[in-house]
C-alpha atoms as a printed R data frame, in Angstrom:
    type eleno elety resid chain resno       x       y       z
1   ATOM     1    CA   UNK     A     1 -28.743  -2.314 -21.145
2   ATOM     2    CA   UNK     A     2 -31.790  -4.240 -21.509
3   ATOM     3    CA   UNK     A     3 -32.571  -5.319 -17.484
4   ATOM     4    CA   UNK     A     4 -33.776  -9.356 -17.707
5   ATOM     5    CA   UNK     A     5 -33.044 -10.260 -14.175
6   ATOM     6    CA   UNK     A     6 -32.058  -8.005 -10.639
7   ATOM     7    CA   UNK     A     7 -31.115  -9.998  -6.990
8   ATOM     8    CA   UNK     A     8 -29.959  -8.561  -4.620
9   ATOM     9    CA   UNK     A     9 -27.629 -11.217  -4.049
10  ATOM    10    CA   UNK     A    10 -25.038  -9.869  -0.997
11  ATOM    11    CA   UNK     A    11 -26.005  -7.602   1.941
12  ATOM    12    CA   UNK     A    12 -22.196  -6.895   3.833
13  ATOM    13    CA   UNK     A    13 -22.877  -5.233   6.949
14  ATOM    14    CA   UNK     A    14 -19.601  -3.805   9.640
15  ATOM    15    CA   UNK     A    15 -18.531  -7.003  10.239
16  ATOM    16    CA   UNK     A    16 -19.287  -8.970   7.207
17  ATOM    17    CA   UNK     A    17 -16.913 -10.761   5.118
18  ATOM    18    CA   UNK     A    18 -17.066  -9.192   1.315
19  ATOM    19    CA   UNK     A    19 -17.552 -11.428  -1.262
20  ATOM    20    CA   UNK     A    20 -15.387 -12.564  -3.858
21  ATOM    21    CA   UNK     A    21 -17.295 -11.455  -7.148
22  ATOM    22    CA   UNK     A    22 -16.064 -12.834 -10.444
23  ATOM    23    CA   UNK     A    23 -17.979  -9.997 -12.244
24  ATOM    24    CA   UNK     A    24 -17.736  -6.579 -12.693
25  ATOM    25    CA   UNK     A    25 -18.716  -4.093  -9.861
26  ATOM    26    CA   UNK     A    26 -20.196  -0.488 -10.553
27  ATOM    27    CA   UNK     A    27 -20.358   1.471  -7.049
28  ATOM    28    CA   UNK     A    28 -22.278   4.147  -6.276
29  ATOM    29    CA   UNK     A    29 -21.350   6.917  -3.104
30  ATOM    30    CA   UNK     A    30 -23.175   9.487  -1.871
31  ATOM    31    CA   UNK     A    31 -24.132  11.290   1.282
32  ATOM    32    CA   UNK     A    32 -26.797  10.454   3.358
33  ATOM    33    CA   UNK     A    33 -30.527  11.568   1.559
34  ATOM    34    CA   UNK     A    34 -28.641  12.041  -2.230
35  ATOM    35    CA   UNK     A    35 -30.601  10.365  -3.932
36  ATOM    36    CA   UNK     A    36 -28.678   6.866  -4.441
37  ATOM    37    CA   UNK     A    37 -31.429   4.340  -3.853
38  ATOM    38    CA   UNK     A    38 -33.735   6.581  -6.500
39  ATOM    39    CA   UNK     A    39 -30.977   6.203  -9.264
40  ATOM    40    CA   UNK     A    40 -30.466   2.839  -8.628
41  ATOM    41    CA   UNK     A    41 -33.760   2.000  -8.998
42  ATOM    42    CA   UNK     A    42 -33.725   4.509 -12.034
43  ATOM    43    CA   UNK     A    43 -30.853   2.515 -13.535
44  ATOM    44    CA   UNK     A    44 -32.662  -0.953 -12.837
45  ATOM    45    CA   UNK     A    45 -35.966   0.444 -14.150
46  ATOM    46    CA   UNK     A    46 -37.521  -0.586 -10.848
47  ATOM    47    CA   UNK     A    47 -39.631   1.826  -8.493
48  ATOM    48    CA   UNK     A    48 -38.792   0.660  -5.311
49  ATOM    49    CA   UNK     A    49 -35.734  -2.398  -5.708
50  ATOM    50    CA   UNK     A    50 -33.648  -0.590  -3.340
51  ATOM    51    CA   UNK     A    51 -35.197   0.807  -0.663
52  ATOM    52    CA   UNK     A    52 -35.337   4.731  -0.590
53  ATOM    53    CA   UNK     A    53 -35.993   6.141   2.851
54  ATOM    54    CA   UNK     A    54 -37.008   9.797   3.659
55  ATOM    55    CA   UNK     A    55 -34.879   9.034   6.818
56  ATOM    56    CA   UNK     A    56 -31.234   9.924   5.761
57  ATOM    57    CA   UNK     A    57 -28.747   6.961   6.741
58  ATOM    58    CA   UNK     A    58 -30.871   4.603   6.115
59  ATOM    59    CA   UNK     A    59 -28.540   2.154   3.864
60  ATOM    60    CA   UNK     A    60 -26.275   0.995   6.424
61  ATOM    61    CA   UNK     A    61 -25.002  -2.063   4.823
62  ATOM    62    CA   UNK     A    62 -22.943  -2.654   1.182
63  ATOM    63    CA   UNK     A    63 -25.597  -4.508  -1.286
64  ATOM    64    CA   UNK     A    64 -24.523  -6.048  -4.319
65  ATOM    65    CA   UNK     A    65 -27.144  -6.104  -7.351
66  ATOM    66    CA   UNK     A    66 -26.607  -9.211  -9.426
67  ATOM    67    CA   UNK     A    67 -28.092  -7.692 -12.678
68  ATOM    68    CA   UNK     A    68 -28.433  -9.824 -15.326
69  ATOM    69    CA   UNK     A    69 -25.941 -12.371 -14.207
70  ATOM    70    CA   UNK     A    70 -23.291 -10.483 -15.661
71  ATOM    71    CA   UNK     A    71 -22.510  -7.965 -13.253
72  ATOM    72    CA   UNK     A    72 -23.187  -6.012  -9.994
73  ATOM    73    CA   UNK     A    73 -24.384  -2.017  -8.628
74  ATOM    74    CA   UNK     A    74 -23.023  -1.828  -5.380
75  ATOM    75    CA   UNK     A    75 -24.914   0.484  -3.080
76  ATOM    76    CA   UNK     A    76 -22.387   1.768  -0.619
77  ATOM    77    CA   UNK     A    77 -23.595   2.826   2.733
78  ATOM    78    CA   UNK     A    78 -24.625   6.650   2.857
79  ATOM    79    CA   UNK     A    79 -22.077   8.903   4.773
80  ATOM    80    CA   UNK     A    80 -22.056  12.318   6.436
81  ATOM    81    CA   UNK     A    81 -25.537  11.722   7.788
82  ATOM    82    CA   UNK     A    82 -25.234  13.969  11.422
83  ATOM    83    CA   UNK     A    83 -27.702  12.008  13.268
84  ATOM    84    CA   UNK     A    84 -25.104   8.970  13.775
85  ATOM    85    CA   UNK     A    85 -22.878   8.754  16.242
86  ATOM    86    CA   UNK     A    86 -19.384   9.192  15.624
87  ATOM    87    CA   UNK     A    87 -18.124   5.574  16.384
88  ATOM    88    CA   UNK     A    88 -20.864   4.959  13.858
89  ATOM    89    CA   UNK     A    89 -19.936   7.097  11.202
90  ATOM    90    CA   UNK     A    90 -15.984   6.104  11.503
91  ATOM    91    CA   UNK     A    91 -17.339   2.656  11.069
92  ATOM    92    CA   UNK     A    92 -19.426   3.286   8.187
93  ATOM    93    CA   UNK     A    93 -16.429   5.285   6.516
94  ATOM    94    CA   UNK     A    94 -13.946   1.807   7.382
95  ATOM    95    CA   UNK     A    95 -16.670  -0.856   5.448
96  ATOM    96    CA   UNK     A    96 -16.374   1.717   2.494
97  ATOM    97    CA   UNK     A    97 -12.443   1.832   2.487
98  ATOM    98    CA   UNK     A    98 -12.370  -1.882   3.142
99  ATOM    99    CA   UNK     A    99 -14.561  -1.840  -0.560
100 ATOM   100    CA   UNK     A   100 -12.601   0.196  -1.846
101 ATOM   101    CA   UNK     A   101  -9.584  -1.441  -1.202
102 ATOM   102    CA   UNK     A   102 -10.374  -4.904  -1.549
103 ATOM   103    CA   UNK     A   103 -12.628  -5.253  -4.471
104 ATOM   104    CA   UNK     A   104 -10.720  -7.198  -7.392
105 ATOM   105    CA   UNK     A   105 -13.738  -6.587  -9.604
106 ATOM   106    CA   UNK     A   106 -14.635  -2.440  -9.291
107 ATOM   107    CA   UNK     A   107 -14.331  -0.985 -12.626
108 ATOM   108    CA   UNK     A   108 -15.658   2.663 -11.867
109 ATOM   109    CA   UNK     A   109 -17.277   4.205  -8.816
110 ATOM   110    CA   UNK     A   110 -19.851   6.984  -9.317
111 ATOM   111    CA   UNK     A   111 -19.738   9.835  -6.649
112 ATOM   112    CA   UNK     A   112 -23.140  11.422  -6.440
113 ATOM   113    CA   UNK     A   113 -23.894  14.814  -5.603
114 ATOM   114    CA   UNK     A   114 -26.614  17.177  -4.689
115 ATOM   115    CA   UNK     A   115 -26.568  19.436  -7.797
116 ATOM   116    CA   UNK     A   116 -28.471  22.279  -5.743
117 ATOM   117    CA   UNK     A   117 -25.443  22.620  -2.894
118 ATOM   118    CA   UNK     A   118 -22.184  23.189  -2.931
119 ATOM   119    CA   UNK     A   119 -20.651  20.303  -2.046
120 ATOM   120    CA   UNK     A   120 -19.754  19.445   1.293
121 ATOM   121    CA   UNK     A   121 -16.673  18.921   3.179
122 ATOM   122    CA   UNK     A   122 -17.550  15.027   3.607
123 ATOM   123    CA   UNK     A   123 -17.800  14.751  -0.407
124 ATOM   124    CA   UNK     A   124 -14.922  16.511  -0.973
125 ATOM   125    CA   UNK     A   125 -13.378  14.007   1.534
126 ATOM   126    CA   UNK     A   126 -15.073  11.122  -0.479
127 ATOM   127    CA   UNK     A   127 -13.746  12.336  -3.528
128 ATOM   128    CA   UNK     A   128 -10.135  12.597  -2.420
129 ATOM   129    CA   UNK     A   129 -10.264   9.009  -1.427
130 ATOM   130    CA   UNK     A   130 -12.074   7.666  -4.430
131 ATOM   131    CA   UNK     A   131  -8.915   9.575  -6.559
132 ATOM   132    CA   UNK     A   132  -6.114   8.335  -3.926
133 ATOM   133    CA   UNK     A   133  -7.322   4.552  -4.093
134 ATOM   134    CA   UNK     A   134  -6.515   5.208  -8.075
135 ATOM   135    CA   UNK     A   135 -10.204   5.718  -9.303
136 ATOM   136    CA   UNK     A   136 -11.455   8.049 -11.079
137 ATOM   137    CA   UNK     A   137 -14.971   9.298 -10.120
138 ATOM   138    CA   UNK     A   138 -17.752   9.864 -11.944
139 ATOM   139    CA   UNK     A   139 -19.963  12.576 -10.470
140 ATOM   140    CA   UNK     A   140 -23.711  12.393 -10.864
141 ATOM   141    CA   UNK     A   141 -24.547  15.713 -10.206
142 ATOM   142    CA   UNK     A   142 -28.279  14.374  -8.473
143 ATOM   143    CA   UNK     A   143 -32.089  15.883  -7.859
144 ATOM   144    CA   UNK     A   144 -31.829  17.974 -11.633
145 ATOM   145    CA   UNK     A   145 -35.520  18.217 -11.686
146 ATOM   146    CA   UNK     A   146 -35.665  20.813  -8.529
147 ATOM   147    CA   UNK     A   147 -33.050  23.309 -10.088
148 ATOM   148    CA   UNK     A   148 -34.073  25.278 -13.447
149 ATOM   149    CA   UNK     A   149 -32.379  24.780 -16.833
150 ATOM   150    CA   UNK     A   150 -30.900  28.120 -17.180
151 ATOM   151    CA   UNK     A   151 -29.086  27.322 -13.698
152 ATOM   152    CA   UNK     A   152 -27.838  23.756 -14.621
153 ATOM   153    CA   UNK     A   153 -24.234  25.192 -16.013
154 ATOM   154    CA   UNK     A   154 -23.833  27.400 -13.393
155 ATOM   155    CA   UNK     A   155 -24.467  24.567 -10.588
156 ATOM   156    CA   UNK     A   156 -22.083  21.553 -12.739
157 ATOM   157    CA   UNK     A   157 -19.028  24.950 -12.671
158 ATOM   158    CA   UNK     A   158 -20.020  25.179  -8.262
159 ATOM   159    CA   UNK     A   159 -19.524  21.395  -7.971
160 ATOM   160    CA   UNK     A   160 -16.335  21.138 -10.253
161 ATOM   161    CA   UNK     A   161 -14.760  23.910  -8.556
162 ATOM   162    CA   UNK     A   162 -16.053  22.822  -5.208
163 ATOM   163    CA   UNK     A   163 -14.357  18.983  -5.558
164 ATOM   164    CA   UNK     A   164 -11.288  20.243  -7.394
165 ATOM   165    CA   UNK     A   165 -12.285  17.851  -9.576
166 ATOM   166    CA   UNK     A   166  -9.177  16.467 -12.180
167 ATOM   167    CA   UNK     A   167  -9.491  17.919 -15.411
168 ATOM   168    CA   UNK     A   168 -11.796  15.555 -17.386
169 ATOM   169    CA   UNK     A   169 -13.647  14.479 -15.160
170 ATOM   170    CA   UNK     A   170 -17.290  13.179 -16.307
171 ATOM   171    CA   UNK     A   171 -20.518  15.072 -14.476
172 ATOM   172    CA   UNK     A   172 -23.567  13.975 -15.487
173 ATOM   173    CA   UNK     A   173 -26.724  15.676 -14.219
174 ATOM   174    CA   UNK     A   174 -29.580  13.432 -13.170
175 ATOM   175    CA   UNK     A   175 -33.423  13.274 -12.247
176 ATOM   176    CA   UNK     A   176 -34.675  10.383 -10.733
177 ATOM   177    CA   UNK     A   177 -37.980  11.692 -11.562
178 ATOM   178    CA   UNK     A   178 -37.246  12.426 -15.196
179 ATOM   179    CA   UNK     A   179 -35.092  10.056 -16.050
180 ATOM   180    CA   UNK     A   180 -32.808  12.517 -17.694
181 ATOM   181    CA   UNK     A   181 -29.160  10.777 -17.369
182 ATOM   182    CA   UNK     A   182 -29.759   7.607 -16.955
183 ATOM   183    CA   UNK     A   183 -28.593   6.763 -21.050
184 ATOM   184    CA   UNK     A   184 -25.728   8.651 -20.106
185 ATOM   185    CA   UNK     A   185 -24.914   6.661 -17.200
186 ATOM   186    CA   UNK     A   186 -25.709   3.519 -18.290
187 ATOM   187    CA   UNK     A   187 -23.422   4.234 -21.691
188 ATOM   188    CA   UNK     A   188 -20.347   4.472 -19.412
189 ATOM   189    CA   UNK     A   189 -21.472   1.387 -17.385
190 ATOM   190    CA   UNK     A   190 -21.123  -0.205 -20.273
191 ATOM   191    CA   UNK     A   191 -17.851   1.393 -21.804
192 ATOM   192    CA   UNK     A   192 -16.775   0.077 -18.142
193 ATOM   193    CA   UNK     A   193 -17.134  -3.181 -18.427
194 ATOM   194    CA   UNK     A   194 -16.796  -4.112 -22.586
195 ATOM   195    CA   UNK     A   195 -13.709  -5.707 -21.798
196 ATOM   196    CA   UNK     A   196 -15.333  -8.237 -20.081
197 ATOM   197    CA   UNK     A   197 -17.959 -11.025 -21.211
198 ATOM   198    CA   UNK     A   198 -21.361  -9.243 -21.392
């Protein structure tokens, strides 16, 4: 996709109403420090749109990138991060179910993970809630650059086995520094959301 025009047209924090979009959504969930705000940014060909943060937990809110005036990335909040308090994190989780649940307009959520770690027992957690609110997750396996090529098989096997991931599900390793991916993931964006006006 050729990127004309990015706003970042909604910021929903705890208590915010979510709006009523009459175009296609694309979410994105991660843990805290996964590398969201770098793909994002990747995907937008921006350096710096959304705001990446060496401090883990920083995205606190849901924001909703108008791009192109024909639909939206929604950057959910960052979970797992230990720092926040527990009321905190429970309240975090509840904006991302209340997404989840009541967005009309989602057409495919992308889970990203740390390609370098097992995954965790929050993303496994994430994942099991993407699948039981009837998605079905794309993982971005993340941060491709920092592992060698020879290991890149051997790391997408730990993090299919690690999510129990259903059979055919889509990874797709990434590098916000290299780009390498973003085609890929911008492909299926699109396969997404053909059915609707582009």
């Amino acid at each position: 996709m050729v990127i004309k025009s990015i706003n970042l047209e909604t910021v929903c924090g705890i208590t915010s109403t979510l709006p009523k979009n009459d175009k296609p959504e694309i979410a994105f969930a991660g843990k805290s420090n996964v590398g969201k705000s770098s793909l994002i940014n990747a995907l937008m060909n921006r350096k710096s749109y959304a705001r990446i943060s060496a401090t883990p937990g920083k995205t606190q809110t849901i924001n909703f990138y108008n791009i192109n005036d024909v639909m939206y990335l929604v950057d959910l909040p960052g979970y797992g991060y230990a720092k926040v308090s527990e009321k905190e994190k429970e309240q975090w989780g509840r904006l991302i179910e209340r997404y989840l649940h009541s967005s009309a307009r989602l057409k495919a959520v992308f889970l990203l993970i740390d390609i370098r770690h097992e995954p965790s027992a929050n993303d496994k957690m994430m994942y099991r809630w993407i699948v039981d609110q009837g998605y079905e997750p794309v993982i971005i396996a993340t941060k491709l650059d920092k592992i060698k090529r020879s290991q890149i098989q051997k790391h997408i096997k730990m993090i299919r086995e690690g999510l129990s991931l259903v059979p055919g599900t889509k990874v797709i390793p990434f590098s916000s520094s290299t780009k390498q991916g973003r085609e890929e993931i911008w492909e299926l964006i699109e396969t997404r959301i053909s059915s609707e006006d582009i």
